mmCIF file of C-alpha atoms and ligand atoms in Angstrom:
data_model
loop_
_atom_site.group_PDB
_atom_site.id
_atom_site.type_symbol
_atom_site.label_atom_id
_atom_site.label_comp_id
_atom_site.label_asym_id
_atom_site.label_seq_id
_atom_site.Cartn_x
_atom_site.Cartn_y
_atom_site.Cartn_z
ATOM 1 C CA MET Z 1 0.022 -0.030 -0.108
ATOM 2 C CA PRO Z 2 1.194 3.599 -0.675
ATOM 3 C CA PRO Z 3 1.870 5.659 2.106
ATOM 4 C CA GLU Z 4 -1.083 7.751 3.203
ATOM 5 C CA ALA Z 5 -0.901 11.361 1.828
ATOM 6 C CA PRO Z 6 -3.253 14.274 3.225
ATOM 7 C CA ARG Z 7 -5.699 15.325 0.735
ATOM 8 C CA ASP Z 8 -5.170 18.938 1.440
ATOM 9 C CA ASP Z 9 -2.130 20.384 -0.461
ATOM 10 C CA ARG Z 10 -0.870 23.158 1.783
ATOM 11 C CA CYS Z 11 2.089 23.954 -0.362
ATOM 12 C CA PRO Z 12 2.446 27.715 -0.390
ATOM 13 C CA GLY Z 13 2.228 29.897 -3.528
ATOM 14 C CA VAL Z 14 1.985 33.635 -4.103
ATOM 15 C CA LEU Z 15 -1.824 33.360 -4.035
ATOM 16 C CA ARG Z 16 -1.856 30.865 -1.192
ATOM 17 C CA PRO Z 17 0.320 32.077 1.358
ATOM 18 C CA HIS Z 18 1.619 30.117 4.370
ATOM 19 C CA GLU Z 19 0.880 31.674 7.819
ATOM 20 C CA ALA Z 20 4.283 31.552 9.607
ATOM 21 C CA ALA Z 21 4.861 32.901 13.039
ATOM 22 C CA ASP Z 22 6.721 36.011 11.568
ATOM 23 C CA GLY Z 23 3.708 36.740 9.134
ATOM 24 C CA ALA Z 24 2.372 35.382 5.941
ATOM 25 C CA MET Z 25 5.104 33.734 3.639
ATOM 26 C CA VAL Z 26 4.601 33.508 0.067
ATOM 27 C CA ARG Z 27 6.664 31.034 -2.171
ATOM 28 C CA ILE Z 28 7.514 32.153 -5.830
ATOM 29 C CA ARG Z 29 8.351 29.545 -8.317
ATOM 30 C CA VAL Z 30 11.546 30.175 -10.455
ATOM 31 C CA PRO Z 31 11.428 27.389 -13.061
ATOM 32 C CA GLY Z 32 15.067 25.977 -13.485
ATOM 33 C CA GLY Z 33 16.202 28.758 -11.221
ATOM 34 C CA GLN Z 34 16.599 30.929 -14.435
ATOM 35 C CA THR Z 35 15.838 34.387 -13.435
ATOM 36 C CA THR Z 36 17.492 38.002 -13.929
ATOM 37 C CA GLY Z 37 19.170 40.405 -11.571
ATOM 38 C CA THR Z 38 16.478 42.828 -12.448
ATOM 39 C CA ALA Z 39 13.628 40.434 -11.558
ATOM 40 C CA LEU Z 40 15.379 39.518 -8.309
ATOM 41 C CA ARG Z 41 15.652 43.270 -7.400
ATOM 42 C CA GLU Z 42 11.989 43.768 -8.016
ATOM 43 C CA LEU Z 43 11.092 40.738 -5.514
ATOM 44 C CA GLY Z 44 13.585 42.427 -3.105
ATOM 45 C CA ARG Z 45 11.874 45.486 -3.525
ATOM 46 C CA LEU Z 46 8.428 44.167 -2.889
ATOM 47 C CA ALA Z 47 9.885 42.118 0.069
ATOM 48 C CA THR Z 48 11.024 45.655 1.548
ATOM 49 C CA GLU Z 49 7.894 47.379 1.115
ATOM 50 C CA TYR Z 50 5.514 44.772 2.148
ATOM 51 C CA GLY Z 51 7.534 42.416 4.021
ATOM 52 C CA SER Z 52 10.716 41.552 6.178
ATOM 53 C CA GLY Z 53 12.956 42.826 3.319
ATOM 54 C CA LEU Z 54 14.568 39.412 2.812
ATOM 55 C CA LEU Z 55 14.485 37.068 -0.067
ATOM 56 C CA GLN Z 56 14.605 33.316 1.126
ATOM 57 C CA LEU Z 57 15.904 30.691 -1.345
ATOM 58 C CA THR Z 58 14.569 27.410 -0.954
ATOM 59 C CA SER Z 59 16.040 23.898 -1.734
ATOM 60 C CA ARG Z 60 14.155 23.805 -5.028
ATOM 61 C CA GLY Z 61 15.336 27.180 -6.200
ATOM 62 C CA SER Z 62 12.266 29.063 -5.494
ATOM 63 C CA VAL Z 63 12.224 32.343 -3.596
ATOM 64 C CA GLN Z 64 10.093 33.073 -0.551
ATOM 65 C CA VAL Z 65 9.051 36.442 0.822
ATOM 66 C CA ARG Z 66 8.212 36.554 4.588
ATOM 67 C CA GLY Z 67 6.664 38.727 7.131
ATOM 68 C CA LEU Z 68 3.821 39.852 4.801
ATOM 69 C CA PRO Z 69 0.620 40.965 6.410
ATOM 70 C CA GLU Z 70 -1.793 38.236 7.041
ATOM 71 C CA VAL Z 71 -3.800 39.160 4.159
ATOM 72 C CA VAL Z 72 -1.393 39.662 1.373
ATOM 73 C CA PRO Z 73 -1.922 42.967 -0.420
ATOM 74 C CA GLU Z 74 -3.217 42.782 -3.907
ATOM 75 C CA PRO Z 75 -0.645 45.184 -5.204
ATOM 76 C CA PHE Z 76 2.051 42.936 -3.984
ATOM 77 C CA GLU Z 77 0.634 39.856 -6.009
ATOM 78 C CA ASP Z 78 0.036 42.199 -8.924
ATOM 79 C CA ALA Z 79 3.490 43.348 -8.826
ATOM 80 C CA VAL Z 80 4.872 39.749 -8.741
ATOM 81 C CA ALA Z 81 2.693 38.932 -11.712
ATOM 82 C CA ARG Z 82 4.017 41.981 -13.689
ATOM 83 C CA ALA Z 83 7.605 40.697 -12.820
ATOM 84 C CA GLY Z 84 6.897 37.482 -14.775
ATOM 85 C CA PHE Z 85 6.642 35.105 -11.903
ATOM 86 C CA LEU Z 86 3.020 34.404 -12.030
ATOM 87 C CA PRO Z 87 2.213 33.381 -15.745
ATOM 88 C CA SER Z 88 -0.821 31.496 -14.599
ATOM 89 C CA ALA Z 89 -2.779 31.805 -11.399
ATOM 90 C CA ALA Z 90 -3.927 28.144 -11.794
ATOM 91 C CA HIS Z 91 -0.749 26.735 -12.194
ATOM 92 C CA GLU Z 92 1.553 28.682 -10.086
ATOM 93 C CA ARG Z 93 2.303 25.983 -7.449
ATOM 94 C CA VAL Z 94 2.853 23.220 -10.117
ATOM 95 C CA ARG Z 95 5.842 25.011 -11.737
ATOM 96 C CA ASN Z 96 8.368 23.135 -9.870
ATOM 97 C CA ILE Z 97 11.120 22.587 -12.188
ATOM 98 C CA VAL Z 98 14.762 22.006 -10.927
ATOM 99 C CA ALA Z 99 17.490 22.008 -13.685
ATOM 100 C CA SER Z 100 21.308 21.763 -13.416
ATOM 101 C CA PRO Z 101 22.232 25.311 -12.480
ATOM 102 C CA LEU Z 102 25.306 25.693 -14.827
ATOM 103 C CA THR Z 103 23.550 24.076 -17.757
ATOM 104 C CA GLY Z 104 24.536 25.943 -20.927
ATOM 105 C CA LEU Z 105 27.094 27.952 -19.265
ATOM 106 C CA ARG Z 106 29.928 25.422 -18.314
ATOM 107 C CA GLY Z 107 30.154 21.662 -18.257
ATOM 108 C CA GLY Z 108 27.228 19.054 -18.793
ATOM 109 C CA ARG Z 109 26.160 17.280 -21.823
ATOM 110 C CA ALA Z 110 23.549 19.671 -23.038
ATOM 111 C CA ASP Z 111 22.125 22.939 -22.705
ATOM 112 C CA LEU Z 112 18.733 22.522 -20.932
ATOM 113 C CA ARG Z 113 17.669 26.127 -20.705
ATOM 114 C CA PRO Z 114 15.464 25.909 -23.799
ATOM 115 C CA LEU Z 115 13.965 22.610 -22.250
ATOM 116 C CA VAL Z 116 13.155 24.455 -18.956
ATOM 117 C CA ALA Z 117 11.187 27.278 -20.791
ATOM 118 C CA ARG Z 118 9.553 24.842 -23.054
ATOM 119 C CA LEU Z 119 8.265 22.625 -20.095
ATOM 120 C CA ASP Z 120 7.259 25.406 -18.184
ATOM 121 C CA ARG Z 121 5.164 26.787 -21.074
ATOM 122 C CA ALA Z 122 3.632 23.451 -21.731
ATOM 123 C CA LEU Z 123 2.531 22.917 -18.045
ATOM 124 C CA VAL Z 124 1.047 26.308 -17.746
ATOM 125 C CA ALA Z 125 -0.834 25.548 -21.311
ATOM 126 C CA GLU Z 126 -2.242 22.227 -19.986
ATOM 127 C CA PRO Z 127 -5.413 23.160 -17.676
ATOM 128 C CA ARG Z 128 -5.627 19.599 -16.392
ATOM 129 C CA LEU Z 129 -1.935 19.856 -15.022
ATOM 130 C CA ALA Z 130 -3.084 22.748 -12.535
ATOM 131 C CA ASP Z 131 -4.168 19.405 -10.595
ATOM 132 C CA LEU Z 132 -0.614 18.454 -9.882
ATOM 133 C CA PRO Z 133 0.400 18.385 -6.263
ATOM 134 C CA GLY Z 134 2.300 21.582 -5.315
ATOM 135 C CA ARG Z 135 5.187 19.136 -4.264
ATOM 136 C CA PHE Z 136 5.509 17.241 -7.276
ATOM 137 C CA LEU Z 137 8.943 17.892 -8.766
ATOM 138 C CA PHE Z 138 10.537 17.829 -12.315
ATOM 139 C CA VAL Z 139 14.197 17.639 -12.396
ATOM 140 C CA LEU Z 140 16.164 18.247 -15.624
ATOM 141 C CA ASP Z 141 19.821 17.194 -15.387
ATOM 142 C CA ASP Z 142 22.249 18.028 -18.117
ATOM 143 C CA GLY Z 143 24.187 14.979 -17.600
ATOM 144 C CA ARG Z 144 26.581 15.919 -14.937
ATOM 145 C CA GLY Z 145 24.545 14.241 -12.260
ATOM 146 C CA ASP Z 146 24.121 17.162 -10.018
ATOM 147 C CA VAL Z 147 20.450 17.229 -9.605
ATOM 148 C CA ALA Z 148 19.263 13.809 -10.735
ATOM 149 C CA GLY Z 149 19.372 12.647 -7.363
ATOM 150 C CA LEU Z 150 17.076 15.357 -5.805
ATOM 151 C CA GLY Z 151 14.098 12.970 -5.511
ATOM 152 C CA CYS Z 152 12.172 13.804 -8.716
ATOM 153 C CA ASP Z 153 8.974 12.759 -9.671
ATOM 154 C CA LEU Z 154 9.538 13.053 -13.513
ATOM 155 C CA GLY Z 155 12.796 14.196 -15.073
ATOM 156 C CA TYR Z 156 15.169 14.221 -18.052
ATOM 157 C CA ARG Z 157 18.810 13.341 -17.958
ATOM 158 C CA ALA Z 158 20.951 14.346 -20.842
ATOM 159 C CA LEU Z 159 23.062 11.438 -22.573
ATOM 160 C CA ASP Z 160 24.339 13.849 -25.056
ATOM 161 C CA ALA Z 161 23.374 17.216 -26.581
ATOM 162 C CA GLU Z 162 20.303 15.695 -28.524
ATOM 163 C CA ARG Z 163 19.324 12.495 -26.440
ATOM 164 C CA GLY Z 164 18.595 11.710 -22.960
ATOM 165 C CA GLU Z 165 16.394 9.567 -20.839
ATOM 166 C CA LEU Z 166 13.137 10.027 -18.900
ATOM 167 C CA LEU Z 167 13.202 9.694 -15.165
ATOM 168 C CA VAL Z 168 10.161 8.310 -13.492
ATOM 169 C CA GLY Z 169 10.010 8.337 -9.761
ATOM 170 C CA GLU Z 170 13.111 7.732 -7.861
ATOM 171 C CA ARG Z 171 13.771 4.067 -8.922
ATOM 172 C CA ARG Z 172 12.811 4.092 -12.732
ATOM 173 C CA ARG Z 173 14.580 5.032 -15.630
ATOM 174 C CA VAL Z 174 12.637 4.788 -18.970
ATOM 175 C CA ARG Z 175 13.062 4.751 -22.561
ATOM 176 C CA PRO Z 176 15.572 6.991 -23.952
ATOM 177 C CA VAL Z 177 13.951 10.099 -25.539
ATOM 178 C CA ARG Z 178 15.225 12.926 -27.960
ATOM 179 C CA LEU Z 179 15.691 16.157 -26.270
ATOM 180 C CA GLY Z 180 13.205 17.828 -28.653
ATOM 181 C CA GLU Z 181 10.436 15.272 -27.640
ATOM 182 C CA ALA Z 182 11.276 15.378 -23.956
ATOM 183 C CA THR Z 183 8.565 18.196 -23.235
ATOM 184 C CA GLU Z 184 5.658 16.243 -24.782
ATOM 185 C CA ALA Z 185 6.944 12.984 -22.944
ATOM 186 C CA LEU Z 186 7.057 14.635 -19.701
ATOM 187 C CA VAL Z 187 3.588 16.333 -19.969
ATOM 188 C CA ASP Z 188 1.951 12.916 -21.090
ATOM 189 C CA LEU Z 189 3.446 11.271 -18.134
ATOM 190 C CA ALA Z 190 2.279 14.082 -15.779
ATOM 191 C CA LEU Z 191 -1.147 13.949 -17.167
ATOM 192 C CA ARG Z 192 -1.156 10.142 -16.596
ATOM 193 C CA PHE Z 193 -0.121 10.879 -12.942
ATOM 194 C CA VAL Z 194 -3.099 13.362 -12.478
ATOM 195 C CA GLU Z 195 -5.467 10.694 -13.709
ATOM 196 C CA ARG Z 196 -4.209 8.150 -11.369
ATOM 197 C CA ARG Z 197 -2.995 10.079 -8.196
ATOM 198 C CA GLY Z 198 -5.960 9.633 -5.809
ATOM 199 C CA ASP Z 199 -4.403 10.876 -2.722
ATOM 200 C CA ALA Z 200 -0.756 10.514 -3.892
ATOM 201 C CA TRP Z 201 1.511 13.474 -3.957
ATOM 202 C CA HIS Z 202 4.480 11.592 -5.482
ATOM 203 C CA VAL Z 203 5.019 9.148 -8.221
ATOM 204 C CA ARG Z 204 6.343 6.842 -5.519
ATOM 205 C CA GLN Z 205 3.127 6.877 -3.598
ATOM 206 C CA LEU Z 206 1.043 5.596 -6.523
ATOM 207 C CA SER Z 207 -0.594 2.302 -5.884
ATOM 208 C CA GLU Z 208 0.290 1.228 -9.435
ATOM 209 C CA PRO Z 209 3.408 2.135 -11.369
ATOM 210 C CA LEU Z 210 3.260 5.191 -13.495
ATOM 211 C CA VAL Z 211 4.996 3.343 -16.439
ATOM 212 C CA GLU Z 212 4.424 -0.405 -17.323
ATOM 213 C CA ALA Z 213 7.439 -2.917 -16.802
ATOM 214 C CA GLY Z 214 8.187 -3.096 -20.686
ATOM 215 C CA GLU Z 215 8.483 0.766 -20.803
ATOM 216 C CA GLY Z 216 11.991 1.044 -19.137
ATOM 217 C CA THR Z 217 14.450 -0.262 -17.024
ATOM 218 C CA GLU Z 218 14.620 -0.173 -13.137
ATOM 219 C CA THR Z 219 17.507 1.793 -11.703
ATOM 220 C CA ASP Z 220 17.893 3.490 -8.399
ATOM 221 C CA LEU Z 221 17.938 7.328 -8.767
ATOM 222 C CA ARG Z 222 18.464 8.262 -5.142
ATOM 223 C CA LEU Z 223 22.030 9.499 -5.719
ATOM 224 C CA PRO Z 224 23.433 12.346 -3.541
ATOM 225 C CA SER Z 225 23.077 15.585 -5.229
ATOM 226 C CA THR Z 226 26.360 17.264 -5.820
ATOM 227 C CA PRO Z 227 26.292 21.209 -5.221
ATOM 228 C CA GLN Z 228 28.600 23.224 -7.140
ATOM 229 C CA PRO Z 229 30.969 24.674 -4.771
ATOM 230 C CA ALA Z 230 31.243 28.424 -4.164
ATOM 231 C CA GLY Z 231 33.863 30.218 -6.258
ATOM 232 C CA ALA Z 232 34.697 30.687 -9.765
ATOM 233 C CA THR Z 233 34.047 28.010 -12.417
ATOM 234 C CA GLY Z 234 35.535 29.269 -15.604
ATOM 235 C CA PRO Z 235 34.433 32.788 -16.290
ATOM 236 C CA HIS Z 236 31.235 32.289 -14.086
ATOM 237 C CA LEU Z 237 30.879 32.728 -10.198
ATOM 238 C CA VAL Z 238 28.912 30.701 -7.778
ATOM 239 C CA VAL Z 239 28.089 32.447 -4.555
ATOM 240 C CA ASP Z 240 26.765 30.801 -1.350
ATOM 241 C CA VAL Z 241 24.085 32.776 0.561
ATOM 242 C CA PRO Z 242 24.392 32.261 4.241
ATOM 243 C CA LEU Z 243 20.956 30.658 5.645
ATOM 244 C CA GLY Z 244 19.647 31.222 2.082
ATOM 245 C CA LEU Z 245 18.539 34.439 3.225
ATOM 246 C CA LEU Z 246 19.287 37.457 0.687
ATOM 247 C CA SER Z 247 19.314 40.933 2.318
ATOM 248 C CA PRO Z 248 18.534 44.150 0.465
ATOM 249 C CA PRO Z 249 22.132 45.017 -0.032
ATOM 250 C CA GLN Z 250 23.078 41.640 -1.256
ATOM 251 C CA VAL Z 251 20.184 41.785 -3.798
ATOM 252 C CA GLU Z 252 21.481 45.135 -5.016
ATOM 253 C CA ALA Z 253 24.907 43.846 -5.258
ATOM 254 C CA VAL Z 254 23.822 40.676 -7.283
ATOM 255 C CA HIS Z 255 21.696 43.032 -9.709
ATOM 256 C CA ALA Z 256 24.841 45.427 -10.088
ATOM 257 C CA VAL Z 257 27.360 42.442 -10.953
ATOM 258 C CA ALA Z 258 24.718 40.751 -13.214
ATOM 259 C CA ASP Z 259 23.988 44.240 -14.812
ATOM 260 C CA GLY Z 260 20.275 43.190 -14.444
ATOM 261 C CA GLY Z 261 21.078 40.029 -16.757
ATOM 262 C CA PRO Z 262 20.649 36.353 -16.070
ATOM 263 C CA VAL Z 263 21.124 34.985 -12.535
ATOM 264 C CA VAL Z 264 20.609 31.302 -11.632
ATOM 265 C CA VAL Z 265 19.090 30.279 -8.287
ATOM 266 C CA THR Z 266 20.402 26.803 -7.392
ATOM 267 C CA PRO Z 267 18.672 24.222 -5.101
ATOM 268 C CA TRP Z 268 21.589 24.702 -2.617
ATOM 269 C CA ARG Z 269 20.795 28.241 -1.635
ATOM 270 C CA SER Z 270 23.318 29.624 -3.751
ATOM 271 C CA LEU Z 271 23.421 31.850 -6.958
ATOM 272 C CA VAL Z 272 25.359 31.429 -10.137
ATOM 273 C CA LEU Z 273 26.204 34.669 -11.851
ATOM 274 C CA PRO Z 274 27.413 34.321 -15.210
ATOM 275 C CA ASP Z 275 30.463 36.057 -16.452
ATOM 276 C CA ALA Z 276 30.995 37.451 -12.846
ATOM 277 C CA ALA Z 277 34.110 35.613 -11.774
ATOM 278 C CA ALA Z 278 36.136 39.029 -11.831
ATOM 279 C CA SER Z 279 33.607 40.667 -9.656
ATOM 280 C CA ARG Z 280 33.830 38.588 -6.462
ATOM 281 C CA SER Z 281 34.944 41.138 -4.186
ATOM 282 C CA ALA Z 282 31.850 43.128 -4.633
ATOM 283 C CA LEU Z 283 29.774 40.250 -3.384
ATOM 284 C CA GLU Z 284 31.997 39.369 -0.518
ATOM 285 C CA ALA Z 285 31.762 42.943 0.485
ATOM 286 C CA VAL Z 286 28.021 42.172 1.263
ATOM 287 C CA GLY Z 287 28.591 38.923 2.925
ATOM 288 C CA LEU Z 288 28.026 36.531 0.223
ATOM 289 C CA VAL Z 289 30.389 33.588 0.145
ATOM 290 C CA THR Z 290 32.666 32.749 -2.792
ATOM 291 C CA ASP Z 291 35.200 30.774 -1.024
ATOM 292 C CA PRO Z 292 34.294 27.003 -0.796
ATOM 293 C CA ASP Z 293 36.272 26.595 2.296
ATOM 294 C CA ASP Z 294 34.224 29.470 4.233
ATOM 295 C CA ALA Z 295 32.570 28.073 7.260
ATOM 296 C CA TRP Z 296 29.281 29.151 5.717
ATOM 297 C CA SER Z 297 29.594 26.748 2.767
ATOM 298 C CA LEU Z 298 29.137 23.750 5.343
ATOM 299 C CA VAL Z 299 26.330 25.174 7.568
ATOM 300 C CA SER Z 300 22.654 25.262 6.687
ATOM 301 C CA ALA Z 301 19.609 25.899 8.948
ATOM 302 C CA CYS Z 302 15.815 26.070 8.711
ATOM 303 C CA VAL Z 303 14.468 29.246 9.731
ATOM 304 C CA GLY Z 304 13.601 27.867 13.232
ATOM 305 C CA ALA Z 305 12.205 29.760 16.154
ATOM 306 C CA PRO Z 306 10.974 32.526 16.448
ATOM 307 C CA TRP Z 307 9.970 32.611 12.759
ATOM 308 C CA CYS Z 308 8.410 29.107 12.663
ATOM 309 C CA ALA Z 309 6.007 28.212 15.534
ATOM 310 C CA ASN Z 310 7.260 24.479 15.399
ATOM 311 C CA GLY Z 311 10.867 25.613 16.030
ATOM 312 C CA ARG Z 312 12.395 24.595 19.553
ATOM 313 C CA SER Z 313 15.617 26.355 18.676
ATOM 314 C CA ASP Z 314 16.714 29.543 17.103
ATOM 315 C CA THR Z 315 18.667 27.756 14.543
ATOM 316 C CA ARG Z 316 19.724 30.915 12.451
ATOM 317 C CA THR Z 317 21.397 32.460 15.620
ATOM 318 C CA LEU Z 318 23.045 29.223 16.515
ATOM 319 C CA ALA Z 319 24.131 28.507 13.015
ATOM 320 C CA ALA Z 320 25.827 32.154 12.919
ATOM 321 C CA GLN Z 321 27.397 31.196 16.024
ATOM 322 C CA LEU Z 322 28.806 27.978 14.902
ATOM 323 C CA VAL Z 323 30.359 29.636 11.911
ATOM 324 C CA ARG Z 324 31.948 32.359 14.099
ATOM 325 C CA ALA Z 325 33.370 29.564 16.188
ATOM 326 C CA GLY Z 326 35.110 28.459 13.191
ATOM 327 C CA GLY Z 327 32.471 26.131 11.754
ATOM 328 C CA PRO Z 328 31.713 22.444 12.102
ATOM 329 C CA GLY Z 329 34.208 21.167 9.779
ATOM 330 C CA VAL Z 330 31.497 19.055 8.091
ATOM 331 C CA ARG Z 331 28.343 19.593 6.377
ATOM 332 C CA THR Z 332 25.755 20.325 8.982
ATOM 333 C CA HIS Z 333 22.390 21.314 9.175
ATOM 334 C CA LEU Z 334 20.465 22.657 12.091
ATOM 335 C CA SER Z 335 16.747 22.159 12.339
ATOM 336 C CA GLY Z 336 14.098 23.581 14.787
ATOM 337 C CA CYS Z 337 12.284 20.321 14.784
ATOM 338 C CA GLU Z 338 11.926 16.821 13.519
ATOM 339 C CA ARG Z 339 10.557 17.890 10.198
ATOM 340 C CA ARG Z 340 14.177 18.915 9.107
ATOM 341 C CA CYS Z 341 13.021 21.672 6.557
ATOM 342 C CA GLY Z 342 15.661 22.180 3.984
ATOM 343 C CA ALA Z 343 18.049 19.573 5.119
ATOM 344 C CA PRO Z 344 20.582 18.644 2.394
ATOM 345 C CA THR Z 345 19.979 15.239 0.487
ATOM 346 C CA GLY Z 346 23.605 14.285 0.803
ATOM 347 C CA PRO Z 347 25.604 13.194 3.883
ATOM 348 C CA HIS Z 348 25.610 15.658 6.749
ATOM 349 C CA THR Z 349 25.501 15.963 10.490
ATOM 350 C CA ASP Z 350 21.738 16.408 11.568
ATOM 351 C CA LEU Z 351 21.179 18.699 14.541
ATOM 352 C CA VAL Z 352 17.587 18.742 15.580
ATOM 353 C CA ALA Z 353 16.592 21.440 18.143
ATOM 354 C CA PRO Z 354 20.208 21.895 19.008
ATOM 355 C CA THR Z 355 21.404 24.084 21.926
ATOM 356 C CA ARG Z 356 24.622 25.970 22.584
ATOM 357 C CA VAL Z 357 26.086 22.944 24.398
ATOM 358 C CA ASP Z 358 25.572 20.644 21.183
ATOM 359 C CA LEU Z 359 27.260 23.201 19.185
ATOM 360 C CA ALA Z 360 30.155 23.463 21.605
ATOM 361 C CA GLU Z 361 30.463 19.931 21.364
ATOM 362 C CA LEU Z 362 30.453 19.840 17.973
ATOM 363 C CA VAL Z 363 33.255 22.448 17.705
ATOM 364 C CA LEU Z 364 35.365 20.569 20.411
ATOM 365 C CA ALA Z 365 35.001 17.324 18.323
ATOM 366 C CA ARG Z 366 36.322 19.217 15.349
ATOM 367 C CA ALA Z 367 39.298 20.352 17.276
HETATM 368 S S1 SF4 N 1 12.284 22.245 10.747
HETATM 369 FE FE1 SF4 N 1 10.623 22.454 12.042
HETATM 370 S S2 SF4 N 1 11.117 24.348 13.005
HETATM 371 FE FE2 SF4 N 1 12.367 24.322 11.186
HETATM 372 S S3 SF4 N 1 11.168 25.523 9.551
HETATM 373 FE FE3 SF4 N 1 10.742 23.228 9.349
HETATM 374 S S4 SF4 N 1 9.033 23.013 10.796
HETATM 375 FE FE4 SF4 N 1 9.844 25.091 11.154
#
C-alpha cells in the first residue's frame, strides 16, 4: 500500500500564503532557477515594501518572501505577476522545475535552458496539470549528475546534446528520448499521474506504477545531489547565500554585478552569476560567500524559532554562532524540529533542536 498522503495540499504559493509565526510567507516559483538580476531586485523591492525585506532561497530554487501582512496585499501579488513570476494563477504552485544550474554555461552534456522554458510553457498551457500537487517535482539534469538525485517525480537526464532518458520516480529510468521530444513525453506522464493520483502527492506513492514494466529499465536514482561549490567556475561565479537569506544590499549587489541580466538560483541556496568571476569582491563585501572553504559553505539551517511556530531552537542564531566559532568542519544542518526542513540530501550532520552545548561539543570534536 502506498503511504497515506493528506488530501489538503498546503504547499504555499503567491496566491496561497503560509501563515508563519513571523507573518504570511509566499513562495515564488522560479523554473530551473533561471531569472535575472532585474527580476530579483523587483522581488527584493517588494519584500522591503510589504514584508521583512529578505528573499529566502529554497531547496528547489524558489524564492520566498516572509513577514507579509496576514492578508497579502493585492498590489504585491500584481507586482509579482508583472515581474513575470505568475504566468498562470491556476498553475502557480505546479511550476516546480529544478535544472542543473550551470547548464548551457559550463560543463554538462547539453544546454537544458530551452527545455526548462518549453516545459514551463507546456505545464501552464495544459489546464489539467493545474491539478498536480504543489510538491510534485520535475528535475532536468544536463548529464553532470548534480540534480538527478534530488528525488524527482519526473525528469530528464541528458546522455548527449540531443538525447537523454526520462526519469520516473526515484527508482525507474524509462525509454531514451530525444531532447526535442522530452517536453511532450514529460507532459504525457504528468497527465497520467493526475489521472491516477488519488491521494498521492508523488509518483512513488502511486498504488500502480506510472509506467509499465516493458517501458523502461529499473534503476536507483537516489543519488546524492552534488552542489557546485562556491567560487569561480571558468568565467562564472557561484556564491553561497548564508542561511539562504538575501538581504536588500545583497540583492542590490547581485543586480549590479549581473547588470540586470541572467542569474540562476540553485537548489543549494546559492546563486550562479554568469561571467562574474572578476566581481567576487563586490559580492564578498556584502556577505555573500565565494570561498568553498568558508565555514558558511558547510552550514545550513531551517528558519527555526521564532519565525516558525514549530521551532524549539533559534537555528539561525545558533548557525551564525557555529560559523563564528570556526564552523563544524563537516556539512551540518540545524533544524528547529523533527521535520528537518531544507536539510541537504547528501551526507551531513543532522542537529535537531540543538542547544549551544550541542554546538560547543561539535566544535570541540572538530578540534
Ligand atoms: S524544521 Fe521545524 S522548526 Fe524548522 S522550519 Fe521546518 S517546521 Fe519549522
